[in-house]
Short mmCIF file of C-alpha atoms in Angstrom, two decimals:
data_model
loop_
_atom_site.label_atom_id
_atom_site.label_comp_id
_atom_site.label_asym_id
_atom_site.label_seq_id
_atom_site.Cartn_x
_atom_site.Cartn_y
_atom_site.Cartn_z
CA UNK N 1002 -14.19 17.49 -23.78
CA UNK N 1003 -14.89 14.48 -26.03
CA UNK N 1004 -11.50 15.63 -28.17
CA UNK N 1005 -9.50 15.25 -24.94
CA UNK N 1006 -11.51 12.27 -24.30
CA UNK N 1007 -10.31 10.75 -27.77
CA UNK N 1008 -6.80 12.03 -26.67
CA UNK N 1009 -5.91 10.54 -23.91
CA UNK N 1010 -7.68 7.03 -24.79
CA UNK N 1011 -5.80 6.80 -27.54
CA UNK N 1012 -2.10 6.97 -25.63
CA UNK N 1013 -4.14 5.03 -23.17
CA UNK N 1014 -4.36 2.33 -25.65
CA UNK N 1015 -0.74 2.53 -26.73
CA UNK N 1016 0.61 2.26 -23.14
CA UNK N 1017 1.10 -1.73 -22.66
CA UNK N 1018 1.97 -1.48 -18.62
CA UNK N 1019 -1.39 0.03 -18.27
CA UNK N 1020 -3.24 -2.25 -20.18
CA UNK N 1021 -1.72 -5.11 -18.45
CA UNK N 1022 -3.12 -3.97 -15.24
CA UNK N 1023 -6.78 -3.38 -17.12
CA UNK N 1024 -6.84 -5.92 -18.82
CA UNK N 1025 -4.51 -9.00 -18.14
CA UNK N 1026 -4.40 -8.89 -14.39
CA UNK N 1027 -8.64 -9.08 -13.87
CA UNK N 1028 -8.33 -11.94 -16.34
CA UNK N 1029 -5.49 -13.64 -14.91
CA UNK N 1030 -6.41 -13.09 -11.28
CA UNK N 1031 -9.50 -15.56 -11.29
CA UNK N 1032 -8.12 -18.54 -12.37
CA UNK N 1033 -4.70 -17.92 -10.49
CA UNK N 1034 -6.53 -17.81 -7.50
CA UNK N 1035 -8.95 -20.85 -7.95
CA UNK N 1036 -5.62 -22.19 -9.01
CA UNK N 1037 -4.01 -21.78 -5.52
CA UNK N 1038 -6.68 -22.91 -3.43
CA UNK N 1039 -7.22 -26.22 -5.48
CA UNK N 1040 -3.00 -26.58 -4.90
CA UNK N 1041 -3.07 -25.75 -1.33
CA UNK N 1042 -6.17 -27.25 -0.51
CA UNK N 1043 -5.14 -30.60 -1.88
CA UNK N 1044 -1.51 -30.51 -1.06
CA UNK N 1045 -2.59 -29.71 2.60
CA UNK N 1046 -5.28 -33.21 2.72
CA UNK N 1047 -2.26 -35.59 1.24
CA UNK N 1048 -0.10 -34.06 3.51
CA UNK N 1049 -2.08 -34.85 6.60
CA UNK N 1050 -3.49 -38.12 5.49
CA UNK N 1051 0.14 -39.60 4.23
CA UNK N 1052 2.38 -38.07 6.95
CA UNK N 1053 2.90 -41.36 9.45
CA UNK N 1054 3.99 -39.79 13.18
CA UNK N 1055 6.22 -41.78 15.51
CA UNK N 1056 4.86 -42.15 19.32
CA UNK N 1057 6.02 -44.08 22.35
CA UNK N 1058 3.18 -45.57 25.15
CA UNK N 1059 3.83 -46.19 28.62
CA UNK N 1060 1.56 -48.79 30.61
CA UNK N 1061 -0.33 -49.74 27.33
CA UNK N 1062 -1.34 -53.15 28.88
CA UNK N 1063 -4.05 -51.28 30.98
CA UNK N 1064 -5.97 -50.30 27.79
CA UNK N 1065 -5.12 -53.16 25.27
CA UNK N 1066 -8.04 -52.54 23.09
CA UNK N 1067 -6.98 -48.71 22.61
CA UNK N 1068 -3.01 -49.60 22.41
CA UNK N 1069 -4.31 -52.19 19.71
CA UNK N 1070 -5.91 -49.60 17.76
CA UNK N 1071 -3.22 -46.96 18.31
CA UNK N 1072 -0.94 -49.20 16.82
CA UNK N 1073 -2.87 -50.10 13.44
CA UNK N 1074 -4.03 -46.84 12.73
CA UNK N 1075 -2.54 -45.30 9.39
CA UNK N 1076 -1.00 -42.31 11.05
CA UNK N 1077 0.63 -43.52 13.98
CA UNK N 1078 3.90 -45.69 13.88
CA UNK N 1079 5.02 -47.14 17.16
CA UNK N 1080 8.89 -46.23 18.05
CA UNK N 1081 11.28 -48.65 17.96
CA UNK N 1082 14.56 -47.12 19.07
CA UNK N 1083 16.91 -47.94 21.78
CA UNK N 1084 15.72 -45.40 24.06
CA UNK N 1085 12.84 -46.48 27.11
CA UNK N 1086 10.55 -43.77 28.23
CA UNK N 1087 8.74 -44.87 31.72
CA UNK N 1088 7.46 -41.03 32.50
CA UNK N 1089 5.90 -38.28 31.47
CA UNK N 1090 8.90 -36.02 31.90
CA UNK N 1091 10.71 -38.33 29.65
CA UNK N 1092 7.96 -38.92 27.01
CA UNK N 1093 8.42 -34.98 27.09
CA UNK N 1094 12.04 -34.17 26.54
CA UNK N 1095 11.99 -36.92 23.75
CA UNK N 1096 8.72 -34.64 22.31
CA UNK N 1097 11.14 -31.59 22.21
CA UNK N 1098 14.58 -33.37 21.16
CA UNK N 1099 12.30 -34.81 17.98
CA UNK N 1100 12.90 -38.60 18.82
CA UNK N 1101 9.15 -39.05 19.28
CA UNK N 1102 6.18 -36.81 17.72
CA UNK N 1103 4.12 -37.75 20.56
CA UNK N 1104 3.90 -39.52 23.66
CA UNK N 1105 0.95 -41.32 25.38
CA UNK N 1106 1.11 -42.21 29.31
CA UNK N 1107 -1.36 -44.55 31.10
CA UNK N 1108 -1.22 -43.90 34.89
CA UNK N 1109 -3.39 -46.63 36.04
CA UNK N 1110 -6.13 -49.80 34.61
CA UNK N 1111 -8.70 -47.42 33.26
CA UNK N 1112 -11.06 -50.60 34.11
CA UNK N 1113 -9.79 -51.11 37.34
CA UNK N 1114 -10.61 -47.33 38.34
CA UNK N 1115 -14.22 -47.22 37.00
CA UNK N 1116 -14.58 -50.52 39.26
CA UNK N 1117 -13.23 -48.28 42.28
CA UNK N 1118 -15.44 -45.42 40.76
CA UNK N 1119 -12.54 -43.57 39.92
CA UNK N 1120 -11.37 -41.51 37.15
CA UNK N 1121 -8.53 -42.60 34.68
CA UNK N 1122 -6.30 -39.47 33.58
CA UNK N 1123 -4.11 -40.10 30.72
CA UNK N 1124 -1.82 -37.69 29.29
CA UNK N 1125 -1.03 -37.02 25.15
CA UNK N 1126 2.09 -35.28 25.17
CA UNK N 1127 2.76 -33.52 21.71
CA UNK N 1128 4.33 -29.85 20.45
CA UNK N 1129 1.12 -27.81 19.64
CA UNK N 1130 3.12 -25.56 18.06
CA UNK N 1131 4.12 -27.52 14.85
CA UNK N 1132 0.75 -27.69 13.24
CA UNK N 1133 0.00 -30.95 14.53
CA UNK N 1134 -2.90 -30.70 16.65
CA UNK N 1135 -4.73 -33.48 14.73
CA UNK N 1136 -2.98 -35.96 16.78
CA UNK N 1137 -4.38 -35.09 19.80
CA UNK N 1138 -7.75 -35.27 18.58
CA UNK N 1139 -7.06 -38.50 16.58
CA UNK N 1140 -6.00 -39.93 20.25
CA UNK N 1141 -8.81 -38.64 21.88
CA UNK N 1142 -11.13 -39.98 19.77
CA UNK N 1143 -9.87 -43.41 20.18
CA UNK N 1144 -9.63 -42.92 24.12
CA UNK N 1145 -13.18 -41.60 24.25
CA UNK N 1146 -14.45 -44.89 21.67
CA UNK N 1147 -12.65 -47.11 24.16
CA UNK N 1148 -13.66 -44.95 27.51
CA UNK N 1149 -17.73 -45.50 26.14
CA UNK N 1150 -17.17 -48.65 25.86
CA UNK N 1151 -15.75 -49.40 29.34
CA UNK N 1152 -19.37 -47.14 30.45
CA UNK N 1153 -21.31 -49.43 28.31
CA UNK N 1154 -20.30 -52.85 29.60
CA UNK N 1155 -20.40 -51.25 33.35
CA UNK N 1156 -24.01 -50.27 32.67
CA UNK N 1157 -24.99 -53.52 31.08
CA UNK N 1158 -23.41 -55.23 34.80
CA UNK N 1159 -26.06 -53.00 36.37
CA UNK N 1160 -28.52 -54.06 33.87
CA UNK N 1161 -29.08 -50.91 31.89
CA UNK N 1162 -29.98 -51.33 28.41
CA UNK N 1163 -28.34 -49.82 25.68
CA UNK N 1164 -31.10 -47.82 24.96
CA UNK N 1165 -31.92 -46.85 29.16
CA UNK N 1166 -28.04 -45.78 29.00
CA UNK N 1167 -28.38 -43.25 25.56
CA UNK N 1168 -31.68 -41.70 27.43
CA UNK N 1169 -29.40 -41.39 31.14
CA UNK N 1170 -26.43 -40.14 29.83
CA UNK N 1171 -27.90 -37.93 26.75
CA UNK N 1172 -31.42 -36.80 28.63
CA UNK N 1173 -31.70 -34.54 26.27
CA UNK N 1174 -30.85 -33.69 22.62
CA UNK N 1175 -30.67 -30.21 20.83
CA UNK N 1176 -31.15 -30.29 17.10
CA UNK N 1177 -30.10 -27.76 15.41
CA UNK N 1178 -32.68 -26.23 12.64
CA UNK N 1179 -30.57 -23.74 10.41
CA UNK N 1180 -33.16 -21.10 9.00
CA UNK N 1181 -29.65 -20.05 6.33
CA UNK N 1182 -29.54 -22.59 3.41
CA UNK N 1183 -25.91 -23.63 2.44
CA UNK N 1184 -25.20 -20.74 -0.04
CA UNK N 1185 -25.85 -18.54 3.03
CA UNK N 1186 -24.23 -19.67 5.12
CA UNK N 1187 -20.93 -19.92 3.35
CA UNK N 1188 -21.58 -16.68 1.91
CA UNK N 1189 -20.98 -15.24 4.79
CA UNK N 1190 -17.59 -17.01 5.66
CA UNK N 1191 -16.37 -16.14 2.00
CA UNK N 1192 -17.99 -14.19 0.61
CA UNK N 1193 -16.30 -10.70 1.88
CA UNK N 1194 -13.13 -12.21 0.49
CA UNK N 1195 -14.69 -11.16 -2.90
CA UNK N 1196 -15.09 -7.44 -2.43
CA UNK N 1197 -11.50 -7.48 -0.91
CA UNK N 1198 -10.41 -8.68 -4.28
CA UNK N 1199 -12.99 -7.05 -6.88
CA UNK N 1200 -12.19 -3.43 -5.22
CA UNK N 1201 -8.58 -2.99 -5.33
CA UNK N 1202 -8.63 -4.19 -8.94
CA UNK N 1203 -11.31 -1.35 -9.73
CA UNK N 1204 -8.81 1.10 -8.07
CA UNK N 1205 -5.92 -0.18 -10.22
CA UNK N 1206 -8.13 0.33 -13.24
CA UNK N 1207 -8.24 3.90 -12.32
CA UNK N 1208 -4.48 4.65 -10.83
CA UNK N 1209 -2.28 3.77 -13.16
CA UNK N 1210 -3.74 5.57 -16.47
CA UNK N 1211 -4.13 8.80 -13.83
CA UNK N 1212 -0.55 8.52 -13.30
CA UNK N 1213 0.20 9.80 -16.73
CA UNK N 1214 -2.81 11.99 -17.36
CA UNK N 1215 -1.72 14.03 -14.67
CA UNK N 1216 1.72 13.72 -13.65
CA UNK N 1217 2.71 12.13 -16.85
CA UNK N 1218 1.69 15.37 -18.60
CA UNK N 1219 3.34 17.65 -16.13
CA UNK N 1220 6.70 15.71 -16.49
CA UNK N 1221 6.76 15.50 -20.19
CA UNK N 1222 5.75 19.19 -20.41
CA UNK N 1223 2.66 18.58 -22.55
CA UNK N 1224 0.69 20.26 -19.83
CA UNK N 1225 0.92 23.48 -21.24
CA UNK N 1226 0.03 22.66 -24.46
CA UNK N 1227 -3.47 21.18 -23.09
CA UNK N 1228 -4.03 24.16 -21.32
CA UNK N 1229 -3.58 26.68 -24.23
CA UNK N 1230 -6.07 24.75 -26.69
CA UNK N 1231 -9.52 26.70 -27.05
CA UNK N 1232 -11.68 24.61 -24.39
CA UNK N 1233 -12.09 25.38 -20.75
CA UNK N 1234 -10.00 23.92 -18.05
CA UNK N 1235 -13.32 22.23 -16.88
CA UNK N 1236 -13.97 20.57 -19.32
CA UNK N 1237 -10.18 19.25 -19.82
CA UNK N 1238 -10.58 17.95 -16.12
CA UNK N 1239 -13.73 16.29 -17.42
CA UNK N 1240 -12.06 14.94 -21.14
CA UNK N 1241 -9.68 13.13 -18.19
CA UNK N 1242 -11.99 12.39 -15.61
CA UNK N 1243 -14.27 10.32 -18.30
CA UNK N 1244 -10.79 8.51 -19.60
CA UNK N 1245 -10.02 7.09 -16.17
CA UNK N 1246 -13.73 5.83 -15.89
CA UNK N 1247 -13.67 4.28 -18.94
CA UNK N 1248 -11.12 2.47 -17.79
CA UNK N 1249 -12.12 1.85 -14.19
CA UNK N 1250 -15.01 0.65 -15.64
CA UNK N 1251 -13.55 -1.59 -18.27
CA UNK N 1252 -11.21 -3.39 -15.52
CA UNK N 1253 -14.49 -3.71 -13.07
CA UNK N 1254 -16.45 -5.01 -16.42
CA UNK N 1255 -13.14 -7.86 -17.29
CA UNK N 1256 -12.86 -8.29 -13.39
CA UNK N 1257 -16.89 -9.17 -12.98
CA UNK N 1258 -17.07 -11.51 -16.34
CA UNK N 1259 -13.81 -13.15 -15.65
CA UNK N 1260 -15.23 -13.85 -12.12
CA UNK N 1261 -18.33 -15.08 -13.79
CA UNK N 1262 -16.24 -17.17 -16.12
CA UNK N 1263 -13.97 -18.74 -14.29
CA UNK N 1264 -16.54 -19.65 -11.10
CA UNK N 1265 -18.47 -22.13 -13.54
CA UNK N 1266 -15.18 -23.44 -14.79
CA UNK N 1267 -14.09 -23.98 -10.87
CA UNK N 1268 -17.57 -25.35 -10.26
CA UNK N 1269 -17.31 -27.87 -12.90
CA UNK N 1270 -13.54 -29.04 -13.38
CA UNK N 1271 -12.37 -28.35 -9.62
CA UNK N 1272 -13.39 -30.91 -7.14
CA UNK N 1273 -13.79 -27.72 -4.07
CA UNK N 1274 -16.98 -28.61 -2.24
CA UNK N 1275 -17.14 -24.58 -0.70
CA UNK N 1276 -16.68 -23.57 -4.14
CA UNK N 1277 -19.22 -25.26 -5.61
CA UNK N 1278 -21.76 -24.83 -2.72
CA UNK N 1279 -20.67 -20.80 -2.54
CA UNK N 1280 -21.15 -19.94 -6.33
CA UNK N 1281 -23.44 -22.59 -7.59
CA UNK N 1282 -26.78 -20.98 -7.29
CA UNK N 1283 -24.67 -17.29 -8.41
CA UNK N 1284 -26.73 -15.99 -11.10
CA UNK N 1285 -26.23 -13.62 -13.99
CA UNK N 1286 -28.49 -10.95 -11.69
CA UNK N 1287 -26.02 -11.47 -9.23
CA UNK N 1288 -23.08 -10.46 -11.75
CA UNK N 1289 -25.04 -7.62 -13.21
CA UNK N 1290 -25.81 -6.00 -9.28
CA UNK N 1291 -22.02 -6.67 -8.27
CA UNK N 1292 -20.87 -4.73 -11.93
CA UNK N 1293 -23.74 -1.74 -10.94
CA UNK N 1294 -22.56 -1.45 -7.68
CA UNK N 1295 -19.14 -0.90 -8.67
CA UNK N 1296 -19.66 1.96 -11.54
CA UNK N 1297 -19.76 4.68 -8.39
CA UNK N 1298 -17.00 2.97 -6.94
CA UNK N 1299 -14.73 3.56 -10.38
CA UNK N 1300 -16.04 7.38 -10.28
CA UNK N 1301 -14.84 7.84 -6.87
CA UNK N 1302 -11.57 6.09 -7.36
CA UNK N 1303 -11.33 7.96 -10.82
CA UNK N 1304 -11.43 11.70 -9.36
CA UNK N 1305 -9.23 10.87 -6.16
CA UNK N 1306 -6.57 9.43 -8.60
CA UNK N 1307 -6.96 12.51 -10.92
CA UNK N 1308 -6.75 14.72 -7.90
CA UNK N 1309 -3.39 13.34 -6.61
CA UNK N 1310 -2.16 13.14 -9.72
CA UNK N 1311 -2.79 16.79 -10.78
CA UNK N 1312 -0.99 17.79 -7.44
CA UNK N 1313 2.01 15.41 -7.91
CA UNK N 1314 4.89 17.49 -9.76
CA UNK N 1315 6.21 14.20 -11.10
CA UNK N 1316 5.44 10.46 -12.46
CA UNK N 1317 7.11 8.85 -9.17
CA UNK N 1318 5.52 11.31 -6.79
CA UNK N 1319 2.43 10.77 -8.22
CA UNK N 1320 2.87 6.90 -7.52
CA UNK N 1321 4.23 7.38 -3.96
CA UNK N 1322 1.12 9.18 -3.30
CA UNK N 1323 -1.30 6.24 -4.77
CA UNK N 1324 0.37 3.88 -1.81
CA UNK N 1325 -1.36 5.74 0.48
CA UNK N 1326 -5.09 5.73 -1.23
CA UNK N 1327 -4.15 1.73 -1.73
CA UNK N 1328 -3.90 1.53 2.02
CA UNK N 1329 -6.95 3.54 2.49
CA UNK N 1330 -9.39 1.76 0.37
CA UNK N 1331 -8.43 -1.28 2.13
CA UNK N 1332 -9.09 -0.51 5.39
CA UNK N 1333 -12.88 -0.03 5.07
CA UNK N 1334 -12.83 -3.21 3.30
CA UNK N 1335 -11.23 -4.80 6.51
CA UNK N 1336 -13.84 -2.95 8.37
CA UNK N 1337 -16.63 -5.12 6.39
CA UNK N 1338 -15.01 -8.26 7.08
CA UNK N 1339 -15.14 -7.60 11.06
CA UNK N 1340 -17.34 -9.77 12.74
CA UNK N 1341 -20.93 -8.05 13.58
CA UNK N 1342 -20.56 -5.77 10.88
CA UNK N 1343 -23.50 -6.17 8.87
CA UNK N 1344 -25.41 -4.27 6.04
CA UNK N 1345 -27.57 -2.00 7.48
CA UNK N 1346 -29.40 1.54 6.97
CA UNK N 1347 -26.09 3.32 8.93
CA UNK N 1348 -23.27 1.13 7.55
CA UNK N 1349 -24.89 2.05 3.84
CA UNK N 1350 -23.77 5.28 4.30
CA UNK N 1351 -19.93 4.69 4.71
CA UNK N 1352 -17.93 5.12 1.70
CA UNK N 1353 -16.37 1.20 0.23
CA UNK N 1354 -17.68 -0.39 3.30
CA UNK N 1355 -21.25 -0.57 2.62
CA UNK N 1356 -19.86 -1.61 -1.32
CA UNK N 1357 -18.18 -4.37 0.22
CA UNK N 1358 -21.18 -5.66 2.41
CA UNK N 1359 -23.52 -5.26 -0.80
CA UNK N 1360 -20.73 -7.21 -2.64
CA UNK N 1361 -21.04 -10.10 0.07
CA UNK N 1362 -24.83 -10.10 0.56
CA UNK N 1363 -25.01 -10.50 -3.15
CA UNK N 1364 -23.09 -13.43 -2.79
CA UNK N 1365 -24.88 -14.85 0.43
CA UNK N 1366 -28.53 -13.94 -1.66
CA UNK N 1367 -29.91 -12.06 1.08
CA UNK N 1368 -29.35 -8.55 -0.31
CA UNK N 1369 -31.76 -6.02 0.50
CA UNK N 1370 -33.01 -3.63 -2.75
CA UNK N 1371 -33.71 -1.04 -0.95
CA UNK N 1372 -30.25 -1.18 1.01
CA UNK N 1373 -28.61 -1.53 -1.89
CA UNK N 1374 -30.33 1.91 -3.50
CA UNK N 1375 -29.21 3.55 -0.80
CA UNK N 1376 -25.82 2.48 -1.13
CA UNK N 1377 -25.93 3.67 -5.15
CA UNK N 1378 -27.11 6.62 -4.11
CA UNK N 1379 -25.01 7.50 -1.72
CA UNK N 1380 -21.94 6.28 -3.43
CA UNK N 1381 -23.47 8.46 -6.31
CA UNK N 1382 -22.94 11.62 -4.60
CA UNK N 1383 -19.38 11.33 -3.11
CA UNK N 1384 -18.03 10.23 -6.59
CA UNK N 1385 -19.98 13.99 -7.34
CA UNK N 1386 -18.77 15.87 -4.53
CA UNK N 1387 -15.22 14.25 -5.18
CA UNK N 1388 -15.81 15.25 -9.41
CA UNK N 1389 -16.54 18.81 -8.31
CA UNK N 1390 -13.42 18.89 -5.93
CA UNK N 1391 -11.11 17.83 -8.97
CA UNK N 1392 -12.88 20.49 -11.20
CA UNK N 1393 -12.02 23.01 -8.76
CA UNK N 1394 -8.33 21.84 -7.88
CA UNK N 1395 -7.78 21.50 -11.81
CA UNK N 1396 -8.34 25.26 -11.78
CA UNK N 1397 -6.08 26.29 -9.29
CA UNK N 1398 -2.47 27.46 -10.43
CA UNK N 1399 -1.37 26.37 -7.43
CA UNK N 1400 -1.86 22.90 -8.20
CA UNK N 1401 -1.11 22.67 -11.43
CA UNK N 1402 2.45 24.24 -11.37
CA UNK N 1403 3.75 23.57 -8.30
#
């Protein structure tokens, strides 16, 4: 068995393409991830701050202080073209034509309406489908500020002080007392995406070598030579399995170490508060737990990949079979991302989903070690069953020589 392992390991180390997937990709994926996050975040912020939108306002004299604030706002520029606008329909047509980005219609004097005990309804015309929703929010904020000032002045004229106004307008103030710390809060939001990245890399570390160890041997005609050697088929398949497991564990080790190293670099040099808050309290113990929980997953993927590769007639056919396997692994990870799907005694026995949930809980810092033990035990049992199936599969002539 160990002779087979040494033989397969030597061939594996000679294959540059496989080494790229086992070593280079796990090392490169995290710096690329953080670089893309930093770039997208900075570009989106910069674009949002620098972009100036053209607007037109009708009846701006009805709320002069509001009109002045919109005029001097850094995000807005008053339309100075030849077109004139008098109705909401004309503003709508201008926005659709791209003449202006936004139109504001003030139907009447807001102060006079308040004196007459009427509510003034202002209309903001813009294209909500163009991802510039903040236009409405900014105008609404300025309008609410103007409305609050009107209300305060009116109440003062009735003899209601500022303190009394606060109590009357908002008699009950509900204050949130969050029992979750920042790590748990952000870990819940972004921790689910870590297994979405880790687990497919562990699968990749097993599938690419497996294709060569099974279907590749058939295609090269070397499988028959191996079967003639004085070792049992069980020893032969176990030797191949250990090789795949070693490759997958190597990928797991490199992936977890790479994640830890690049996270420490990211929270030191990259100005991303979300990343810093979520990962600054991530300990070596947490990374170790993630590594340990991924080990039986690596065994599961190694067994499945080897069984598929043994069944395939050729290298290409094995590659075609690995695609559904990848999709089948992604689905239970997505289940772990769904709202209200939490780590419980029931979900602890769902393969892959349980590991994804456990990794999220580790990132959050709220892992239940009893459930973690159950997950490890359940995953080991599944891995053992799949390995037994793989051995039985390899002992069938109908499978080896299809």
